[in-house]
Short mmCIF file of C-alpha atoms in Angstrom, two decimals:
data_model
loop_
_atom_site.label_atom_id
_atom_site.label_comp_id
_atom_site.label_asym_id
_atom_site.label_seq_id
_atom_site.Cartn_x
_atom_site.Cartn_y
_atom_site.Cartn_z
CA MET Z 228 30.97 -32.90 43.16
CA ALA Z 229 27.38 -34.20 43.15
CA ASP Z 230 26.24 -36.67 45.76
CA THR Z 231 25.42 -40.20 44.42
CA GLY Z 232 23.08 -42.99 45.55
CA LYS Z 233 25.90 -45.41 46.45
CA ASP Z 234 25.03 -45.40 50.13
CA MET Z 235 21.41 -46.28 49.34
CA LEU Z 236 19.42 -49.47 49.06
CA LEU Z 237 15.96 -49.80 47.66
CA TYR Z 238 13.84 -52.96 47.72
CA TRP Z 239 11.18 -52.72 45.13
CA GLY Z 240 8.62 -54.60 43.17
CA SER Z 241 7.88 -54.35 39.44
CA GLY Z 242 4.43 -52.79 38.99
CA SER Z 243 4.27 -51.32 42.46
CA PHE Z 244 3.28 -47.69 41.99
CA PRO Z 245 4.67 -46.70 45.49
CA CYS Z 246 8.08 -48.22 44.41
CA TRP Z 247 7.86 -46.52 40.99
CA ARG Z 248 7.49 -43.09 42.71
CA VAL Z 249 10.63 -43.48 44.58
CA MET Z 250 12.53 -44.64 41.51
CA ILE Z 251 11.41 -41.68 39.55
CA VAL Z 252 12.59 -39.27 42.13
CA LEU Z 253 16.03 -41.14 42.54
CA GLU Z 254 16.43 -40.61 38.68
CA GLU Z 255 15.31 -36.95 38.83
CA LYS Z 256 17.81 -36.23 41.62
CA GLY Z 257 20.70 -37.94 39.91
CA LEU Z 258 20.79 -40.91 42.21
CA SER Z 259 20.23 -43.76 39.73
CA ASP Z 260 23.28 -45.64 41.10
CA CYS Z 261 21.29 -46.40 44.22
CA GLU Z 262 21.52 -50.22 44.79
CA LYS Z 263 18.10 -51.68 43.89
CA LYS Z 264 16.90 -55.16 44.87
CA LEU Z 265 13.92 -56.47 42.89
CA ILE Z 266 11.67 -58.76 44.97
CA SER Z 267 8.96 -61.17 43.70
CA PHE Z 268 5.48 -60.63 45.07
CA SER Z 269 4.46 -64.08 43.95
CA ASP Z 270 7.25 -65.58 46.04
CA LYS Z 271 6.45 -63.30 48.91
CA GLY Z 272 9.83 -61.63 48.71
CA HIS Z 273 8.40 -58.65 50.64
CA LYS Z 274 7.90 -60.89 53.69
CA SER Z 275 11.41 -62.11 53.72
CA ASP Z 276 13.55 -61.84 56.88
CA GLU Z 277 15.87 -59.47 54.96
CA ILE Z 278 13.08 -57.01 54.41
CA LEU Z 279 11.22 -57.62 57.69
CA LYS Z 280 14.26 -56.51 59.74
CA LEU Z 281 14.07 -53.21 58.09
CA ASN Z 282 10.28 -52.92 57.56
CA PRO Z 283 8.18 -54.77 60.03
CA ARG Z 284 5.14 -54.18 57.80
CA GLY Z 285 6.68 -56.42 55.15
CA GLN Z 286 6.07 -54.03 52.30
CA VAL Z 287 7.89 -52.34 49.55
CA PRO Z 288 9.26 -49.82 48.91
CA THR Z 289 11.78 -50.51 51.76
CA PHE Z 290 14.43 -47.83 51.39
CA LYS Z 291 17.72 -47.43 53.25
CA CYS Z 292 19.94 -44.28 53.04
CA GLY Z 293 22.95 -44.74 55.23
CA ASP Z 294 21.49 -45.45 58.73
CA ILE Z 295 18.13 -43.98 57.78
CA ILE Z 296 15.33 -46.31 56.93
CA ILE Z 297 12.15 -45.00 55.19
CA ASN Z 298 9.35 -47.34 54.27
CA GLU Z 299 6.59 -45.09 52.93
CA SER Z 300 6.86 -43.74 49.34
CA PHE Z 301 5.70 -40.23 50.18
CA ALA Z 302 8.25 -39.96 52.99
CA ALA Z 303 11.03 -41.31 50.85
CA CYS Z 304 10.31 -38.93 48.04
CA LEU Z 305 10.13 -35.94 50.29
CA TYR Z 306 13.23 -36.88 52.07
CA LEU Z 307 15.16 -37.27 48.84
CA GLU Z 308 13.86 -33.88 47.57
CA ASP Z 309 14.90 -32.13 50.88
CA THR Z 310 18.29 -33.85 51.24
CA TYR Z 311 19.28 -33.46 47.60
CA LYS Z 312 17.53 -30.24 46.78
CA SER Z 313 20.55 -28.78 44.84
CA GLN Z 314 20.66 -31.87 42.48
CA GLY Z 315 18.30 -32.13 39.54
CA PRO Z 316 15.19 -30.08 39.06
CA PRO Z 317 13.35 -28.70 42.22
CA LEU Z 318 10.44 -31.07 42.67
CA ILE Z 319 8.82 -28.94 45.35
CA PRO Z 320 8.60 -25.22 44.25
CA SER Z 321 9.60 -22.55 46.75
CA GLU Z 322 6.98 -20.07 45.73
CA PRO Z 323 4.20 -20.43 48.30
CA ALA Z 324 1.13 -20.74 46.00
CA ARG Z 325 2.88 -23.27 43.71
CA LYS Z 326 4.27 -25.20 46.63
CA ALA Z 327 0.72 -25.35 48.10
CA ASN Z 328 -0.65 -26.64 44.86
CA VAL Z 329 1.98 -29.34 44.39
CA LEU Z 330 1.50 -30.61 48.00
CA GLN Z 331 -2.22 -30.56 47.52
CA ARG Z 332 -2.06 -32.68 44.41
CA MET Z 333 0.38 -35.03 46.13
CA PHE Z 334 -1.77 -35.72 49.19
CA GLU Z 335 -4.98 -35.88 47.05
CA GLU Z 336 -3.60 -38.76 45.07
CA PRO Z 337 -4.51 -41.54 47.62
CA THR Z 338 -8.14 -40.84 46.82
CA LEU Z 339 -7.54 -41.97 43.24
CA THR Z 340 -5.61 -45.01 44.55
CA LYS Z 341 -8.50 -46.07 46.77
CA LYS Z 342 -11.21 -45.63 44.07
CA ALA Z 343 -9.16 -47.54 41.52
CA ARG Z 344 -7.17 -50.13 43.37
CA ASP Z 345 -9.23 -50.86 46.61
CA ASP Z 346 -12.62 -50.45 45.16
CA ILE Z 347 -12.11 -52.05 41.75
CA LEU Z 348 -8.78 -53.73 40.88
CA LEU Z 349 -8.33 -55.73 44.01
CA LEU Z 350 -11.84 -57.25 43.56
CA TYR Z 351 -10.96 -58.28 40.08
CA MET Z 352 -7.69 -59.86 41.31
CA THR Z 353 -9.09 -61.63 44.25
CA LYS Z 354 -12.56 -62.85 43.16
CA LYS Z 355 -13.89 -65.11 40.51
CA PRO Z 356 -16.06 -63.24 37.81
CA GLU Z 357 -19.29 -64.85 39.16
CA GLU Z 358 -18.45 -63.65 42.62
CA LEU Z 359 -18.37 -60.02 41.67
CA ASP Z 360 -21.16 -57.72 42.63
CA GLN Z 361 -21.87 -56.12 39.28
CA GLU Z 362 -24.05 -53.36 40.81
CA LYS Z 363 -21.32 -52.31 43.20
CA MET Z 364 -18.70 -52.60 40.43
CA THR Z 365 -20.87 -50.26 38.16
CA LYS Z 366 -21.00 -47.71 40.97
CA SER Z 367 -17.36 -48.03 41.80
CA LYS Z 368 -16.39 -47.42 38.12
CA ALA Z 369 -18.69 -44.29 38.04
CA ALA Z 370 -16.97 -42.99 41.07
CA LEU Z 371 -13.51 -43.58 39.45
CA LYS Z 372 -14.70 -41.84 36.33
CA GLU Z 373 -15.70 -38.78 38.47
CA GLU Z 374 -12.30 -38.89 40.11
CA LEU Z 375 -10.51 -38.91 36.83
CA ALA Z 376 -12.67 -35.94 35.72
CA LEU Z 377 -11.29 -33.89 38.57
CA TRP Z 378 -7.76 -34.60 37.50
CA GLU Z 379 -8.62 -33.72 33.91
CA GLY Z 380 -9.84 -30.46 35.31
CA TYR Z 381 -6.70 -29.87 37.37
CA LEU Z 382 -4.66 -30.14 34.12
CA VAL Z 383 -6.96 -27.78 32.30
CA LYS Z 384 -6.53 -25.28 35.13
CA ALA Z 385 -2.76 -25.78 35.20
CA GLY Z 386 -2.55 -24.78 31.54
CA GLY Z 387 0.60 -26.73 30.83
CA THR Z 388 2.08 -30.23 30.31
CA TYR Z 389 2.24 -31.13 33.98
CA LEU Z 390 -0.04 -30.84 37.07
CA ASP Z 391 1.62 -27.55 38.19
CA GLY Z 392 1.67 -26.13 34.59
CA GLY Z 393 5.01 -26.03 32.79
CA GLU Z 394 7.42 -27.87 35.24
CA PHE Z 395 7.59 -31.59 36.26
CA THR Z 396 7.15 -31.65 40.11
CA MET Z 397 6.69 -34.08 42.93
CA ALA Z 398 3.00 -34.10 42.20
CA ASP Z 399 3.74 -35.73 38.91
CA ALA Z 400 6.17 -38.23 40.41
CA ILE Z 401 3.42 -39.28 42.81
CA PHE Z 402 0.50 -39.15 40.40
CA PHE Z 403 1.83 -40.62 37.13
CA PRO Z 404 2.57 -44.22 38.27
CA SER Z 405 -0.98 -44.58 39.47
CA LEU Z 406 -2.38 -43.31 36.19
CA ALA Z 407 0.01 -45.46 34.21
CA ILE Z 408 -1.24 -48.63 36.07
CA LEU Z 409 -4.83 -47.69 35.27
CA VAL Z 410 -3.86 -47.50 31.60
CA ARG Z 411 -2.24 -50.82 31.88
CA CYS Z 412 -5.44 -52.24 33.27
CA GLY Z 413 -7.49 -51.16 30.20
CA LEU Z 414 -8.29 -47.51 30.96
CA LYS Z 415 -8.80 -45.55 27.63
CA LEU Z 416 -8.04 -41.91 28.31
CA ALA Z 417 -9.08 -40.49 24.87
CA PRO Z 418 -11.48 -39.08 23.96
CA THR Z 419 -13.08 -38.70 27.34
CA PHE Z 420 -10.04 -37.23 29.16
CA PRO Z 421 -8.00 -35.50 26.42
CA LYS Z 422 -5.72 -33.60 28.84
CA LEU Z 423 -4.90 -36.75 30.83
CA ALA Z 424 -4.19 -38.53 27.52
CA ALA Z 425 -1.73 -35.88 26.47
CA TYR Z 426 -0.22 -35.85 30.00
CA TYR Z 427 0.25 -39.64 29.93
CA ASP Z 428 1.93 -39.55 26.53
CA ALA Z 429 4.28 -36.57 27.56
CA VAL Z 430 5.25 -37.97 30.98
CA SER Z 431 5.81 -41.47 29.57
CA LYS Z 432 8.66 -40.10 27.45
CA ARG Z 433 10.34 -38.30 30.45
CA PRO Z 434 13.83 -39.89 30.94
CA SER Z 435 13.24 -40.59 34.68
CA VAL Z 436 10.07 -42.30 33.87
CA GLU Z 437 11.31 -44.30 30.92
CA LYS Z 438 14.37 -45.53 32.96
CA SER Z 439 12.25 -46.71 35.88
CA TRP Z 440 9.45 -48.20 33.75
CA PRO Z 441 8.30 -51.51 35.36
CA PRO Z 442 10.27 -54.18 33.46
CA HIS Z 443 7.37 -56.65 33.24
CA PHE Z 444 5.17 -53.91 31.71
CA ARG Z 445 7.45 -54.03 28.58
CA ASP Z 446 7.03 -57.72 28.11
CA THR Z 447 3.47 -58.55 29.10
CA GLU Z 448 -0.10 -57.23 28.40
CA GLY Z 449 -2.15 -55.88 31.26
CA LYS Z 450 -5.76 -57.19 32.03
CA PRO Z 451 -8.48 -55.11 30.52
CA TYR Z 452 -10.32 -54.57 33.81
CA LEU Z 453 -11.19 -50.89 33.13
CA ALA Z 454 -11.85 -51.14 29.39
CA ASP Z 455 -15.55 -50.43 29.90
CA LEU Z 456 -15.01 -47.43 32.13
#
């Protein structure tokens, strides 16, 4: 009998790409019955006593599996793959070259996150338009465009639907939420990045991604911060 997620608890926030990663992996591994508690960032739910006693950083995801507590999305995803390897598709290939490629793409993703979120999106969200350094913003957007061109090239090299070619892997579970949030923030993938555009369309339809899609994304429009990229 397959293991279930009934002994698990995930605190998560809608639109948090680290949370989304973990939720995709839970779906892929057949652990969708994991108890999930949605917090409100605007109400500072991630700083509640309930979360702080499990995660002193006051962040989500905060993930509990039995007596094990894991509060980093990469660590939670790798733990789930290792512990439930026989359930669902293998997300880390066993063949050395493919495994190396998947791990490389996984641990390369934070570079995209920094160039998008830290260098651009957080500035839009925390500053008034007149306070933005437009020259710096132009340079940051050029750097993000160069970064996206690298990922476009990885998909060309992979020669298939996903980052490792024909199979969905942990690299996709890690990378796709970040890409989806950029699209929500106005990024137009086509025609500049045709492979990324096709990738986004394909992965959006994957059941694990559809089921874990941030609920407020369905009901509201994102801000067009990246429309001029």
